[in-house]
Backbone as XML, in Angstrom:
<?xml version="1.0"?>
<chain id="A" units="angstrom">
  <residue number="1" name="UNK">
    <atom name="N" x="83.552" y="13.684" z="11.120"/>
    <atom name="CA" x="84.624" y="12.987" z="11.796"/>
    <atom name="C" x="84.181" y="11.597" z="12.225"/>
  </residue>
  <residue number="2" name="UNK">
    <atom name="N" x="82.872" y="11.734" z="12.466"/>
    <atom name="CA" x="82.507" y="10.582" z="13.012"/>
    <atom name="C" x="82.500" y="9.142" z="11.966"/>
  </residue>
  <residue number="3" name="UNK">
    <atom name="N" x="82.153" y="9.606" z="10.733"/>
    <atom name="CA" x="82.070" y="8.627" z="9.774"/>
    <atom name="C" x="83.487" y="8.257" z="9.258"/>
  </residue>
  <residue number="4" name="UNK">
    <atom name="N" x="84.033" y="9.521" z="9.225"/>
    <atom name="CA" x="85.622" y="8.758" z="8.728"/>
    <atom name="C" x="86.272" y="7.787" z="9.890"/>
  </residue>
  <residue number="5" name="UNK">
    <atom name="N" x="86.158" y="8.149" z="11.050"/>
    <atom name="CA" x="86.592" y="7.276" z="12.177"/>
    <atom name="C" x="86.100" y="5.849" z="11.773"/>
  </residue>
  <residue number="6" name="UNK">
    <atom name="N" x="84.388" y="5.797" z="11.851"/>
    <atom name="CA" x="83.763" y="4.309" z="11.850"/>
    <atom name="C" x="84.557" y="3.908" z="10.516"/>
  </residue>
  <residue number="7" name="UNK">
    <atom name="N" x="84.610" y="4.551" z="9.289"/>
    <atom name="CA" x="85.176" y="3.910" z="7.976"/>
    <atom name="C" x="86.785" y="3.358" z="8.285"/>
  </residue>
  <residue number="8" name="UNK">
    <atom name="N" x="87.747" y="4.098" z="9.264"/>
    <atom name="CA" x="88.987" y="3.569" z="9.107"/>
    <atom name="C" x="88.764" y="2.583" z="10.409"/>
  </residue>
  <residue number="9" name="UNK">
    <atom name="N" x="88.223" y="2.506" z="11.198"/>
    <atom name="CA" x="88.460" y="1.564" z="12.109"/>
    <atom name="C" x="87.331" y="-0.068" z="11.481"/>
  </residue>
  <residue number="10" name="UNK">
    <atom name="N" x="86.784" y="-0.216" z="10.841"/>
    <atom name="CA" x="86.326" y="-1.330" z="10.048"/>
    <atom name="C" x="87.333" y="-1.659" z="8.971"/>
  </residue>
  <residue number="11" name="UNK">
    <atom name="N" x="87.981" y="-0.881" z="8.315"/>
    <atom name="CA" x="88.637" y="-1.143" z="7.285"/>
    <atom name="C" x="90.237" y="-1.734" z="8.029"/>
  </residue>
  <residue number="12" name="UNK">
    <atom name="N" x="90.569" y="-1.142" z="9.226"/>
    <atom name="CA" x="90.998" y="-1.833" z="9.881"/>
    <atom name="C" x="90.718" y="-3.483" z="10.594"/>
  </residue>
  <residue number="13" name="UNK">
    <atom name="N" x="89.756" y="-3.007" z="11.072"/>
    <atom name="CA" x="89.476" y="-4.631" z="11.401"/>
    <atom name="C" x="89.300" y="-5.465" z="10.463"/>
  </residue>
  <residue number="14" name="UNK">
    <atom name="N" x="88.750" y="-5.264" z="9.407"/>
    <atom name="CA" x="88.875" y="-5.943" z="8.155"/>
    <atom name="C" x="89.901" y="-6.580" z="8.009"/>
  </residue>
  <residue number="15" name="UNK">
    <atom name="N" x="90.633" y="-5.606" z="7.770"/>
    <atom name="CA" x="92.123" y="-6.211" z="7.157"/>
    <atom name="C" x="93.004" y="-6.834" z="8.546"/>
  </residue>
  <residue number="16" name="UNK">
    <atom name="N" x="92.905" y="-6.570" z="9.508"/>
    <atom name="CA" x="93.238" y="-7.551" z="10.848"/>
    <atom name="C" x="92.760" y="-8.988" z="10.795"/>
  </residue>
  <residue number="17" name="UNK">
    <atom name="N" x="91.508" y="-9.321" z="10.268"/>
    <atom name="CA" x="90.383" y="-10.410" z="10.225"/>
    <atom name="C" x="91.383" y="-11.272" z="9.383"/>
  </residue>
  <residue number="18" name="UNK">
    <atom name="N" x="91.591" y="-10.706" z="8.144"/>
    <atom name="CA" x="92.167" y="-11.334" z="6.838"/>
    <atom name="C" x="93.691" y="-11.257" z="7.088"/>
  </residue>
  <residue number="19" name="UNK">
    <atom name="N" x="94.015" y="-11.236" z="7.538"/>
    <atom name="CA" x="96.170" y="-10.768" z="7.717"/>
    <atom name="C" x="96.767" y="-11.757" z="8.053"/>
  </residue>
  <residue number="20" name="UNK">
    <atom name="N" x="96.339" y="-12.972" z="8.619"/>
    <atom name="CA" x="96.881" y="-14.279" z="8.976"/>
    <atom name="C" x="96.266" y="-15.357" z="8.080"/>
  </residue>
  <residue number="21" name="UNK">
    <atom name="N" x="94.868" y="-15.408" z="8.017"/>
    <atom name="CA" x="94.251" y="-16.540" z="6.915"/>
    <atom name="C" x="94.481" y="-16.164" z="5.017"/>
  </residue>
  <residue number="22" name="UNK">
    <atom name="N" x="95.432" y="-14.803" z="5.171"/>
    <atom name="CA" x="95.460" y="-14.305" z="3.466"/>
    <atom name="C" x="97.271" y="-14.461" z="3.566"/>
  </residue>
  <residue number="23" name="UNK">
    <atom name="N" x="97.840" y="-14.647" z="4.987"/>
    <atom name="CA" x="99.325" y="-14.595" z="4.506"/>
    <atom name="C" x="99.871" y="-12.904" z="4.221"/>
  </residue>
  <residue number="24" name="UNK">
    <atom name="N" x="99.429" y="-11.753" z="4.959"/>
    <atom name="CA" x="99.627" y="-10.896" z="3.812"/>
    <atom name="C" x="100.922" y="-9.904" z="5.314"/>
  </residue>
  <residue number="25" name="UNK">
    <atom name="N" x="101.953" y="-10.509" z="5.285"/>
    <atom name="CA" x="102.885" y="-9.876" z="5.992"/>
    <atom name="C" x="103.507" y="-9.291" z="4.988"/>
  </residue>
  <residue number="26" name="UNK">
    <atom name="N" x="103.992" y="-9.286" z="4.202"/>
    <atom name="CA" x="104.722" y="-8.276" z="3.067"/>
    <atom name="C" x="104.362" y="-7.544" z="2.994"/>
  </residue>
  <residue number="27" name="UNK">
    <atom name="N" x="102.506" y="-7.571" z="2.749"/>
    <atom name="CA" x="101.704" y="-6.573" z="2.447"/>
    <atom name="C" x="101.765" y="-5.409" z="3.097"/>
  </residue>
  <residue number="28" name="UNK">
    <atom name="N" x="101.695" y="-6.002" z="4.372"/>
    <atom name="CA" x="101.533" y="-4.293" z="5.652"/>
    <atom name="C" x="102.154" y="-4.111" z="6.084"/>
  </residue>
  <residue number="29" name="UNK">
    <atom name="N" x="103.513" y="-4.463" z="5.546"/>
    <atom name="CA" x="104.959" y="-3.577" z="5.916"/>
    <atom name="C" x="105.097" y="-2.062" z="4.428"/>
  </residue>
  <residue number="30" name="UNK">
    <atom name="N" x="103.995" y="-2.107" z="4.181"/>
    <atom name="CA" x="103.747" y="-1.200" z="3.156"/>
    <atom name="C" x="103.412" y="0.360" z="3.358"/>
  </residue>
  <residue number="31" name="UNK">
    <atom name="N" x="103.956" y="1.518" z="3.498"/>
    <atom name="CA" x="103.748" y="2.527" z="4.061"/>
    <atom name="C" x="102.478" y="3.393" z="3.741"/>
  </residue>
  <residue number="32" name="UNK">
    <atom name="N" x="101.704" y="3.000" z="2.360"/>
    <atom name="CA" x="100.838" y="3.545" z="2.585"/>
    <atom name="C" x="99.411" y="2.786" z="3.770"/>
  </residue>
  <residue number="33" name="UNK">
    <atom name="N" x="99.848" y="1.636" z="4.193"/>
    <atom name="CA" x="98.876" y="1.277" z="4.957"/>
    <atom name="C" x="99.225" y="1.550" z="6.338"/>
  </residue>
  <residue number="34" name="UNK">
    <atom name="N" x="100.211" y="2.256" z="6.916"/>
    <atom name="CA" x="100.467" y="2.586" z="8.057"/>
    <atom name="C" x="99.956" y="4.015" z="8.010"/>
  </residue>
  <residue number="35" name="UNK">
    <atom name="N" x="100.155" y="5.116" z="6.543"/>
    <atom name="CA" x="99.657" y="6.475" z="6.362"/>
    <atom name="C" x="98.168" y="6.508" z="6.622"/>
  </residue>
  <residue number="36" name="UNK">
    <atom name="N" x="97.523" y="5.308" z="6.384"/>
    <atom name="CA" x="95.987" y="5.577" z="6.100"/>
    <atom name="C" x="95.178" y="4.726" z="7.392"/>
  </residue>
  <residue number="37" name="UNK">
    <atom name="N" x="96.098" y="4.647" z="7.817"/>
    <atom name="CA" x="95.497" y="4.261" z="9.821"/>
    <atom name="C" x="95.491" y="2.954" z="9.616"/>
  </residue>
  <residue number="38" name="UNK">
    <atom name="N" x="95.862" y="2.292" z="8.835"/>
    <atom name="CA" x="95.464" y="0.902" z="9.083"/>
    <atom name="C" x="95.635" y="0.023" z="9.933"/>
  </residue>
  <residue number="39" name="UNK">
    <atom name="N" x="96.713" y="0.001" z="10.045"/>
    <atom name="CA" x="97.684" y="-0.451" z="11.466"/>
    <atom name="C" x="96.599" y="-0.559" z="12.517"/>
  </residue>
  <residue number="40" name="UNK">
    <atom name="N" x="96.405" y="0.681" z="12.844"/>
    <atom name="CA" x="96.058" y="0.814" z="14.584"/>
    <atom name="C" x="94.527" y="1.710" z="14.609"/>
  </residue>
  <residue number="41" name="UNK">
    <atom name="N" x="93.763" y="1.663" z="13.315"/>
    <atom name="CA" x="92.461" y="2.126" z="12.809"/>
    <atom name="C" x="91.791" y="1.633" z="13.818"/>
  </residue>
  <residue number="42" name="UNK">
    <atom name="N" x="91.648" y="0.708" z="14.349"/>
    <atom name="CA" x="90.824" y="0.450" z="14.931"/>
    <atom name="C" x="90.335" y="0.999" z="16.850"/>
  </residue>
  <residue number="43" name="UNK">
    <atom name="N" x="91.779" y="1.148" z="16.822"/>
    <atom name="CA" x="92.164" y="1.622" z="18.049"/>
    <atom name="C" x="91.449" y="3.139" z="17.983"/>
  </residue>
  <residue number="44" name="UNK">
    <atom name="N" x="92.062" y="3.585" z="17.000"/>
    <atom name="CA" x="91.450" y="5.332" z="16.380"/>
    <atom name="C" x="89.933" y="5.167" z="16.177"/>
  </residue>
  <residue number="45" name="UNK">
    <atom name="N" x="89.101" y="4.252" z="16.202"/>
    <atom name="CA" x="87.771" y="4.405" z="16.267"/>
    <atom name="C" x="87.176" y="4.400" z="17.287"/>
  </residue>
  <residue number="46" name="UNK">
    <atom name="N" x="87.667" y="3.253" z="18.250"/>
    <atom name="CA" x="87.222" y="3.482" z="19.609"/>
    <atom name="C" x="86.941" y="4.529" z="20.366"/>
  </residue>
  <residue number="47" name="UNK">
    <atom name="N" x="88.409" y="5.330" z="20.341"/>
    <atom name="CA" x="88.992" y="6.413" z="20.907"/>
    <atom name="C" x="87.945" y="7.721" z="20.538"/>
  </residue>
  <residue number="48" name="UNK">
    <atom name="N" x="87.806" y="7.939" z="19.316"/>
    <atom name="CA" x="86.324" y="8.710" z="18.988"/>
    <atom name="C" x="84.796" y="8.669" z="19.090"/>
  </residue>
  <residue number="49" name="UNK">
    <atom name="N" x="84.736" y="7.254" z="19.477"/>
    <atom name="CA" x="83.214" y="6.998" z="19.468"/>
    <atom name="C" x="83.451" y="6.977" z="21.126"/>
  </residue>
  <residue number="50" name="UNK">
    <atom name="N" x="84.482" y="6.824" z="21.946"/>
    <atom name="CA" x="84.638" y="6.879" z="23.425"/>
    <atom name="C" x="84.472" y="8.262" z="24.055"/>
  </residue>
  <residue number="51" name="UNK">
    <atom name="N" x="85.030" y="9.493" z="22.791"/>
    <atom name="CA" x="84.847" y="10.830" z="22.662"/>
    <atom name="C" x="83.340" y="11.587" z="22.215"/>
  </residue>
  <residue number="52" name="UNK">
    <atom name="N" x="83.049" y="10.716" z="21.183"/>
    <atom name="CA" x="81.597" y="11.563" z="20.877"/>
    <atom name="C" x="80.564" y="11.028" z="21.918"/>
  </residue>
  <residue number="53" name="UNK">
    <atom name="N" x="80.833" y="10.011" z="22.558"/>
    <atom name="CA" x="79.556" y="9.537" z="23.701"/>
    <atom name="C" x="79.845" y="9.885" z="24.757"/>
  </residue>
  <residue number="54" name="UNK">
    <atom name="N" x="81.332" y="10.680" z="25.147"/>
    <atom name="CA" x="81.455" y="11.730" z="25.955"/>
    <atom name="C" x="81.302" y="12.978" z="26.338"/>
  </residue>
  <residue number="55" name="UNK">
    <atom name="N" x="81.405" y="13.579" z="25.161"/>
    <atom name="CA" x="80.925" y="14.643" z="25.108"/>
    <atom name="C" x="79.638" y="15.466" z="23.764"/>
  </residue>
  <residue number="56" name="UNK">
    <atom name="N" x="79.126" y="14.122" z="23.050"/>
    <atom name="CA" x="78.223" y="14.892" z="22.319"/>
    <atom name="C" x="76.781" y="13.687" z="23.045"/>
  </residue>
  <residue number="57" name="UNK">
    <atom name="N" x="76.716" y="12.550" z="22.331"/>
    <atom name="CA" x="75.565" y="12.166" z="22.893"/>
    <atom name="C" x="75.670" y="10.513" z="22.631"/>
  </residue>
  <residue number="58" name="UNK">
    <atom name="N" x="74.762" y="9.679" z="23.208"/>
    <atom name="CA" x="75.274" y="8.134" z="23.414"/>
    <atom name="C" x="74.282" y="7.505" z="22.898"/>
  </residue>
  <residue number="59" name="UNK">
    <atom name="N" x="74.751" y="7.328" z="21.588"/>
    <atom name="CA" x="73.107" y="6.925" z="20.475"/>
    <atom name="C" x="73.454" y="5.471" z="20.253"/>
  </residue>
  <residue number="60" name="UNK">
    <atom name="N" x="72.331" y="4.862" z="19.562"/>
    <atom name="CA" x="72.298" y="3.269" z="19.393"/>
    <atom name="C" x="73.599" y="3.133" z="18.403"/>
  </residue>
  <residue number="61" name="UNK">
    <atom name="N" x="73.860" y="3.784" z="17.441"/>
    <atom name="CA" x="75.096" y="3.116" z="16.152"/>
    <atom name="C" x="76.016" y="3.345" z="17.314"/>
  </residue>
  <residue number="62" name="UNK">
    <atom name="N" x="76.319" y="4.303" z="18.174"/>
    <atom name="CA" x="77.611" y="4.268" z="18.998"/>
    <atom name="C" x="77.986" y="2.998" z="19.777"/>
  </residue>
  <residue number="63" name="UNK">
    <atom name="N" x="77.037" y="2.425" z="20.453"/>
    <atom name="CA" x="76.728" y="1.570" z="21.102"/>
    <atom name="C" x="76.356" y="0.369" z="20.564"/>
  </residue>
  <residue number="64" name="UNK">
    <atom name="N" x="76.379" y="0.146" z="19.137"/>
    <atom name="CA" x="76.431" y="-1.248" z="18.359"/>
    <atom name="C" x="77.999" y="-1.300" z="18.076"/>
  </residue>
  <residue number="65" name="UNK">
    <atom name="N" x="78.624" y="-0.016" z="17.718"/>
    <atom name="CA" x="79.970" y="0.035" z="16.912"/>
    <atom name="C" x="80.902" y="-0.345" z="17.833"/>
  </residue>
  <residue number="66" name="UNK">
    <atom name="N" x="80.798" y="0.627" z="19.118"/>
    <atom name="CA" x="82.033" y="0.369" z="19.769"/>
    <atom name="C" x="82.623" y="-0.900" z="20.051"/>
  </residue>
  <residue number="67" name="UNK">
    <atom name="N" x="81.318" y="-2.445" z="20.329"/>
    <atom name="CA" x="82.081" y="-3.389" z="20.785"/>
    <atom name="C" x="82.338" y="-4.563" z="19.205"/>
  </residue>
  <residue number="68" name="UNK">
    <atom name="N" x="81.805" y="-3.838" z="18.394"/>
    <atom name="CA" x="82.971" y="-4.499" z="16.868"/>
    <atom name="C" x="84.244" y="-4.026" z="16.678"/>
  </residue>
  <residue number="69" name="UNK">
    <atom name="N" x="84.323" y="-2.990" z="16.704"/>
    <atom name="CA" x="85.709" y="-2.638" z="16.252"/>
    <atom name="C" x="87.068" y="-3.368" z="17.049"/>
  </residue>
  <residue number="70" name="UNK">
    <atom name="N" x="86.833" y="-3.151" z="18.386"/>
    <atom name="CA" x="87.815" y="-4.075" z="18.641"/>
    <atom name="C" x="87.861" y="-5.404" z="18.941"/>
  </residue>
  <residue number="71" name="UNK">
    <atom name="N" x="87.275" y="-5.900" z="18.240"/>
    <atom name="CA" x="87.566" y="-7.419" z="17.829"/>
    <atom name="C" x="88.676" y="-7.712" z="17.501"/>
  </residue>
  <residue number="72" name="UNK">
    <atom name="N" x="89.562" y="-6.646" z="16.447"/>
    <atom name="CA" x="90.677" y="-6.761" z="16.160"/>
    <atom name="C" x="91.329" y="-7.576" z="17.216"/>
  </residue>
  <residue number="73" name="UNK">
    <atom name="N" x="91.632" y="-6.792" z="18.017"/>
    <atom name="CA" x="92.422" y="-6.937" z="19.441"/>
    <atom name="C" x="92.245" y="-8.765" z="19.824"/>
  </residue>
  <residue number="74" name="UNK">
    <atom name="N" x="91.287" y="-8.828" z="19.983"/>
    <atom name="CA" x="90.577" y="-10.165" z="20.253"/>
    <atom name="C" x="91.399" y="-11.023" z="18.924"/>
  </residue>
  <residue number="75" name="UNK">
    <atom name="N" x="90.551" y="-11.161" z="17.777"/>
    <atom name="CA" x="91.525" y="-12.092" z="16.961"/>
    <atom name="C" x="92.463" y="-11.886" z="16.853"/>
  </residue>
  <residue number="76" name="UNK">
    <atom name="N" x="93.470" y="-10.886" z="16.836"/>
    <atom name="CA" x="95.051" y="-10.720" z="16.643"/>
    <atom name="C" x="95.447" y="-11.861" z="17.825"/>
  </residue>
  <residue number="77" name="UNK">
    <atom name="N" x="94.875" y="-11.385" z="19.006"/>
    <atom name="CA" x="95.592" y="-12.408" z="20.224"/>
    <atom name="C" x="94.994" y="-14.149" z="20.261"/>
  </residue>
  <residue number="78" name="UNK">
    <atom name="N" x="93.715" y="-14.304" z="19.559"/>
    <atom name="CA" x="93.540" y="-16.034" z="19.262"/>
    <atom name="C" x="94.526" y="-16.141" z="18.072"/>
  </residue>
  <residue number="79" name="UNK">
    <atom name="N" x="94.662" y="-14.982" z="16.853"/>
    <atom name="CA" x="95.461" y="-15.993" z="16.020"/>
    <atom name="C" x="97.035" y="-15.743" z="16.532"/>
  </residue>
  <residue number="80" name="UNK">
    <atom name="N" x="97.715" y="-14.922" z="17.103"/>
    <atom name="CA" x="99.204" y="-15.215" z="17.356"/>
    <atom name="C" x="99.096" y="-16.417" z="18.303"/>
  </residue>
  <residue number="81" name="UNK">
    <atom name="N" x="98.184" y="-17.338" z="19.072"/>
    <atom name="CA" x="98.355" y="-18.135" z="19.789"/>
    <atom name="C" x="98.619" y="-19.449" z="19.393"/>
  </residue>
  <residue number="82" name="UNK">
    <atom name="N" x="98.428" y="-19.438" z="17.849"/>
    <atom name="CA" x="98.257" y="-20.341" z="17.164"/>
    <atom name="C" x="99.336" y="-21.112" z="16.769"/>
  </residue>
  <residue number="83" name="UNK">
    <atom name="N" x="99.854" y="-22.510" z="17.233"/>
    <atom name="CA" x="101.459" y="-22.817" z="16.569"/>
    <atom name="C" x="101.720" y="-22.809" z="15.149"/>
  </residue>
</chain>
């Protein structure tokens, strides 16, 4: 669980990173990218690595990962600021 989490919440931020400098609004009004977490992947990674260092154990990859993933959050709100 743990690896599919880290895999959809990067592949999320990924594609958050690229979604304003690629133009790709058509793109992710596309339903298989809402089926495959993309949307809000990143959010869904947090939320598990906030879970496994709660209740299993609080190792170094947990604690490198957690404060990448939501970057998303961070660039979504510098680039909507943008005129």
């Amino acid at each position: 669980m743990e690896r599919v989490a880290i895999v959809i919440g990067m592949v999320s931020t990924l594609f958050w990173c690229l979604y304003y400098p690629l133009g790709w609004s058509a793109f992710a009004e596309t339903r298989w990218l809402q089926l495959v977490l993309v949307h809000h992947g990143s959010f869904f990674a947090v939320g598990v690595l906030i879970w496994l260092m709660r209740f299993k154990a609080v190792t170094a990859s947990h604690l490198g990962l957690l404060p990448a993933v939501p970057r998303r959050g961070a660039a979504d709100r510098q680039l909507r600021r943008r005129p």
